[in-house]
Coordinates of N, CA and C in Angstrom, one line a residue:
M1 N 0.8 -1.2 0.0 CA 0.0 0.0 0.0 C 0.9 1.2 0.0
D2 N 0.5 2.2 -0.8 CA 1.3 3.4 -0.8 C 0.8 4.4 0.3
P3 N 1.5 5.4 0.6 CA 1.1 6.3 1.7 C -0.2 7.1 1.4
H4 N -0.7 7.0 0.2 CA -2.0 7.8 -0.1 C -3.2 6.9 -0.1
Y5 N -3.0 5.6 0.3 CA -4.2 4.7 0.3 C -5.2 5.1 1.3
W6 N -4.9 5.2 2.6 CA -5.9 5.5 3.6 C -6.5 6.9 3.5
P7 N -5.7 8.0 3.2 CA -6.3 9.3 3.1 C -7.2 9.4 1.8
S8 N -7.0 8.5 0.9 CA -7.9 8.5 -0.3 C -9.2 7.8 0.0
L9 N -9.3 7.1 1.0 CA -10.6 6.4 1.4 C -11.6 7.4 2.1
Y10 N -11.0 8.4 2.8 CA -11.9 9.3 3.6 C -13.0 10.0 2.8
P11 N -12.6 10.5 1.6 CA -13.7 11.1 0.8 C -14.8 10.1 0.4
G12 N -14.5 8.9 0.2 CA -15.5 7.9 -0.1 C -16.4 7.6 1.0
I13 N -15.9 7.7 2.3 CA -16.8 7.5 3.4 C -17.8 8.7 3.5
G14 N -17.2 9.9 3.3 CA -18.1 11.1 3.3 C -19.1 11.1 2.2
I15 N -18.8 10.7 1.0 CA -19.7 10.7 -0.1 C -20.8 9.6 0.2
G16 N -20.3 8.5 0.7 CA -21.3 7.4 1.0 C -22.3 7.8 2.1
A17 N -21.8 8.5 3.1 CA -22.7 9.0 4.2 C -23.7 10.0 3.6
L18 N -23.3 10.8 2.7 CA -24.2 11.8 2.1 C -25.3 11.1 1.3
V19 N -24.8 10.0 0.6 CA -25.8 9.3 -0.2 C -26.8 8.6 0.7
G20 N -26.3 8.0 1.8 CA -27.2 7.4 2.8 C -28.1 8.4 3.5
L21 N -27.6 9.6 3.7 CA -28.4 10.6 4.3 C -29.6 11.0 3.4
A22 N -29.3 11.0 2.1 CA -30.3 11.4 1.2 C -31.4 10.3 1.1
S23 N -31.1 9.0 1.4 CA -32.0 8.0 1.5 C -32.9 8.0 2.8
G24 N -32.3 8.6 3.8 CA -33.0 8.7 5.1 C -32.8 7.6 6.1
G25 N -32.6 8.0 7.3 CA -32.4 7.0 8.4 C -31.0 6.8 8.7
W26 N -30.7 6.5 10.0 CA -29.3 6.2 10.4 C -28.8 5.0 9.8
L27 N -29.6 4.0 9.6 CA -29.1 2.7 9.0 C -28.6 3.0 7.6
S28 N -29.3 3.8 6.9 CA -28.9 4.1 5.5 C -27.6 4.9 5.5
V29 N -27.4 5.8 6.5 CA -26.2 6.5 6.5 C -25.0 5.6 6.8
I30 N -25.2 4.7 7.7 CA -24.1 3.7 8.0 C -23.8 2.8 6.8
V31 N -24.9 2.3 6.2 CA -24.7 1.4 5.0 C -24.1 2.2 3.8
G32 N -24.5 3.4 3.7 CA -24.0 4.3 2.6 C -22.5 4.6 2.8
A33 N -22.1 4.8 4.1 CA -20.7 5.1 4.4 C -19.8 3.8 4.1
L34 N -20.4 2.7 4.5 CA -19.6 1.4 4.2 C -19.5 1.2 2.7
G35 N -20.6 1.5 1.9 CA -20.6 1.4 0.5 C -19.6 2.4 -0.1
G36 N -19.6 3.6 0.4 CA -18.6 4.6 -0.1 C -17.2 4.1 0.1
L37 N -16.9 3.5 1.3 CA -15.6 3.0 1.6 C -15.2 1.9 0.6
A38 N -16.1 1.0 0.3 CA -15.9 -0.1 -0.6 C -15.7 0.5 -2.0
G39 N -16.5 1.5 -2.4 CA -16.3 2.1 -3.7 C -15.0 2.8 -3.9
A40 N -14.6 3.5 -2.8 CA -13.3 4.2 -2.9 C -12.2 3.2 -3.0
A41 N -12.2 2.1 -2.3 CA -11.2 1.1 -2.4 C -11.1 0.5 -3.8
A42 N -12.3 0.3 -4.3 CA -12.4 -0.3 -5.7 C -11.8 0.7 -6.7
S43 N -12.1 2.0 -6.5 CA -11.6 3.0 -7.5 C -10.1 3.1 -7.4
L44 N -9.5 3.0 -6.2 CA -8.1 3.0 -6.1 C -7.4 1.9 -6.9
E45 N -8.0 0.7 -6.7 CA -7.5 -0.5 -7.5 C -7.7 -0.3 -9.0
L46 N -8.8 0.3 -9.4 CA -9.1 0.5 -10.8 C -8.2 1.6 -11.3
N47 N -7.9 2.6 -10.5 CA -6.9 3.6 -11.0 C -5.5 2.9 -11.2
R48 N -5.1 2.0 -10.3 CA -3.8 1.4 -10.5 C -3.8 0.5 -11.7
L49 N -4.9 -0.2 -12.0 CA -5.0 -1.1 -13.1 C -5.0 -0.3 -14.4
L50 N -5.7 0.8 -14.5 CA -5.7 1.6 -15.7 C -4.5 2.5 -15.8
G51 N -3.7 2.7 -14.8 CA -2.5 3.5 -14.9 C -2.7 5.0 -14.8
F52 N -3.8 5.4 -14.2 CA -4.0 6.8 -14.0 C -3.1 7.3 -12.9
Q53 N -2.6 8.5 -13.0 CA -1.9 9.2 -12.0 C -2.9 9.9 -11.1
E54 N -2.4 10.6 -10.1 CA -3.3 11.3 -9.2 C -3.6 12.7 -9.9
D55 N -4.8 12.7 -10.6 CA -5.2 13.8 -11.3 C -6.7 13.9 -11.2
L56 N -7.3 14.7 -12.1 CA -8.8 14.9 -12.0 C -9.6 13.7 -12.4
I57 N -9.0 12.9 -13.3 CA -9.7 11.7 -13.8 C -9.8 10.7 -12.6
S58 N -8.7 10.6 -11.8 CA -8.8 9.6 -10.7 C -9.7 10.1 -9.6
L59 N -9.8 11.4 -9.4 CA -10.8 12.0 -8.5 C -12.2 11.7 -8.9
A60 N -12.5 11.9 -10.2 CA -13.8 11.7 -10.8 C -14.2 10.2 -10.6
L61 N -13.2 9.3 -10.8 CA -13.4 7.9 -10.7 C -13.7 7.5 -9.2
L62 N -13.0 8.2 -8.3 CA -13.2 7.9 -6.9 C -14.6 8.4 -6.5
V63 N -15.1 9.5 -6.9 CA -16.4 10.1 -6.6 C -17.5 9.2 -7.2
G64 N -17.3 8.8 -8.4 CA -18.3 8.0 -9.1 C -18.4 6.6 -8.5
C65 N -17.3 6.0 -8.2 CA -17.4 4.6 -7.6 C -17.9 4.7 -6.2
A66 N -17.5 5.7 -5.4 CA -18.0 5.7 -4.1 C -19.5 6.0 -4.1
A67 N -20.0 6.9 -4.9 CA -21.4 7.2 -4.9 C -22.2 6.0 -5.5
G68 N -21.7 5.4 -6.5 CA -22.4 4.3 -7.1 C -22.5 3.1 -6.2
V69 N -21.5 2.7 -5.5 CA -21.5 1.6 -4.6 C -22.3 1.9 -3.4
A70 N -22.3 3.1 -2.9 CA -23.1 3.5 -1.8 C -24.5 3.5 -2.1
K71 N -24.9 4.0 -3.3 CA -26.3 3.9 -3.7 C -26.8 2.5 -3.8
L72 N -26.0 1.7 -4.4 CA -26.3 0.2 -4.6 C -26.5 -0.4 -3.3
M73 N -25.6 -0.2 -2.3 CA -25.8 -0.8 -1.0 C -27.0 -0.3 -0.2
T74 N -27.3 1.0 -0.3 CA -28.5 1.5 0.4 C -29.8 1.0 -0.3
V75 N -29.8 0.8 -1.6 CA -31.0 0.2 -2.2 C -31.1 -1.2 -1.8
L76 N -30.0 -2.0 -1.8 CA -30.1 -3.4 -1.3 C -30.5 -3.5 0.1
A77 N -30.0 -2.6 1.0 CA -30.4 -2.6 2.4 C -31.9 -2.3 2.6
D78 N -32.4 -1.4 1.7 CA -33.8 -1.0 1.8 C -34.7 -2.2 1.3
V79 N -34.2 -2.9 0.3 CA -35.0 -4.1 -0.2 C -35.0 -5.1 0.9
M80 N -33.8 -5.4 1.5 CA -33.8 -6.4 2.5 C -34.6 -6.0 3.7
R81 N -34.6 -4.8 4.1 CA -35.4 -4.3 5.2 C -36.9 -4.5 4.9
R82 N -37.4 -4.2 3.7 CA -38.8 -4.3 3.3 C -39.2 -5.8 3.3
R83 N -38.3 -6.7 2.8 CA -38.7 -8.1 2.8 C -38.7 -8.7 4.2
S84 N -37.9 -8.2 5.1 CA -37.9 -8.8 6.4 C -39.0 -8.2 7.3
G85 N -39.6 -7.1 6.8 CA -40.7 -6.5 7.6 C -40.3 -5.6 8.7
L86 N -39.1 -5.1 8.7 CA -38.6 -4.2 9.7 C -39.0 -2.8 9.4

């Protein structure tokens, strides 16, 4: 891991928490933050595979992946919550 790995994950947590906040409820905020964390980690690996340096494209990829995975996880959590009757 390079020294920029962990600081690069923090924006993903924030973006995911905001996506969860838009969905409503504390559980959505937590699930969204975890999804943002997973999306940020995936974007860092994708940046490494594609060979992008630290520039605007890698930032856009980080934001897109974090928001996309966070939204996916909040939707899945909402579907699971509805099916279980909670």
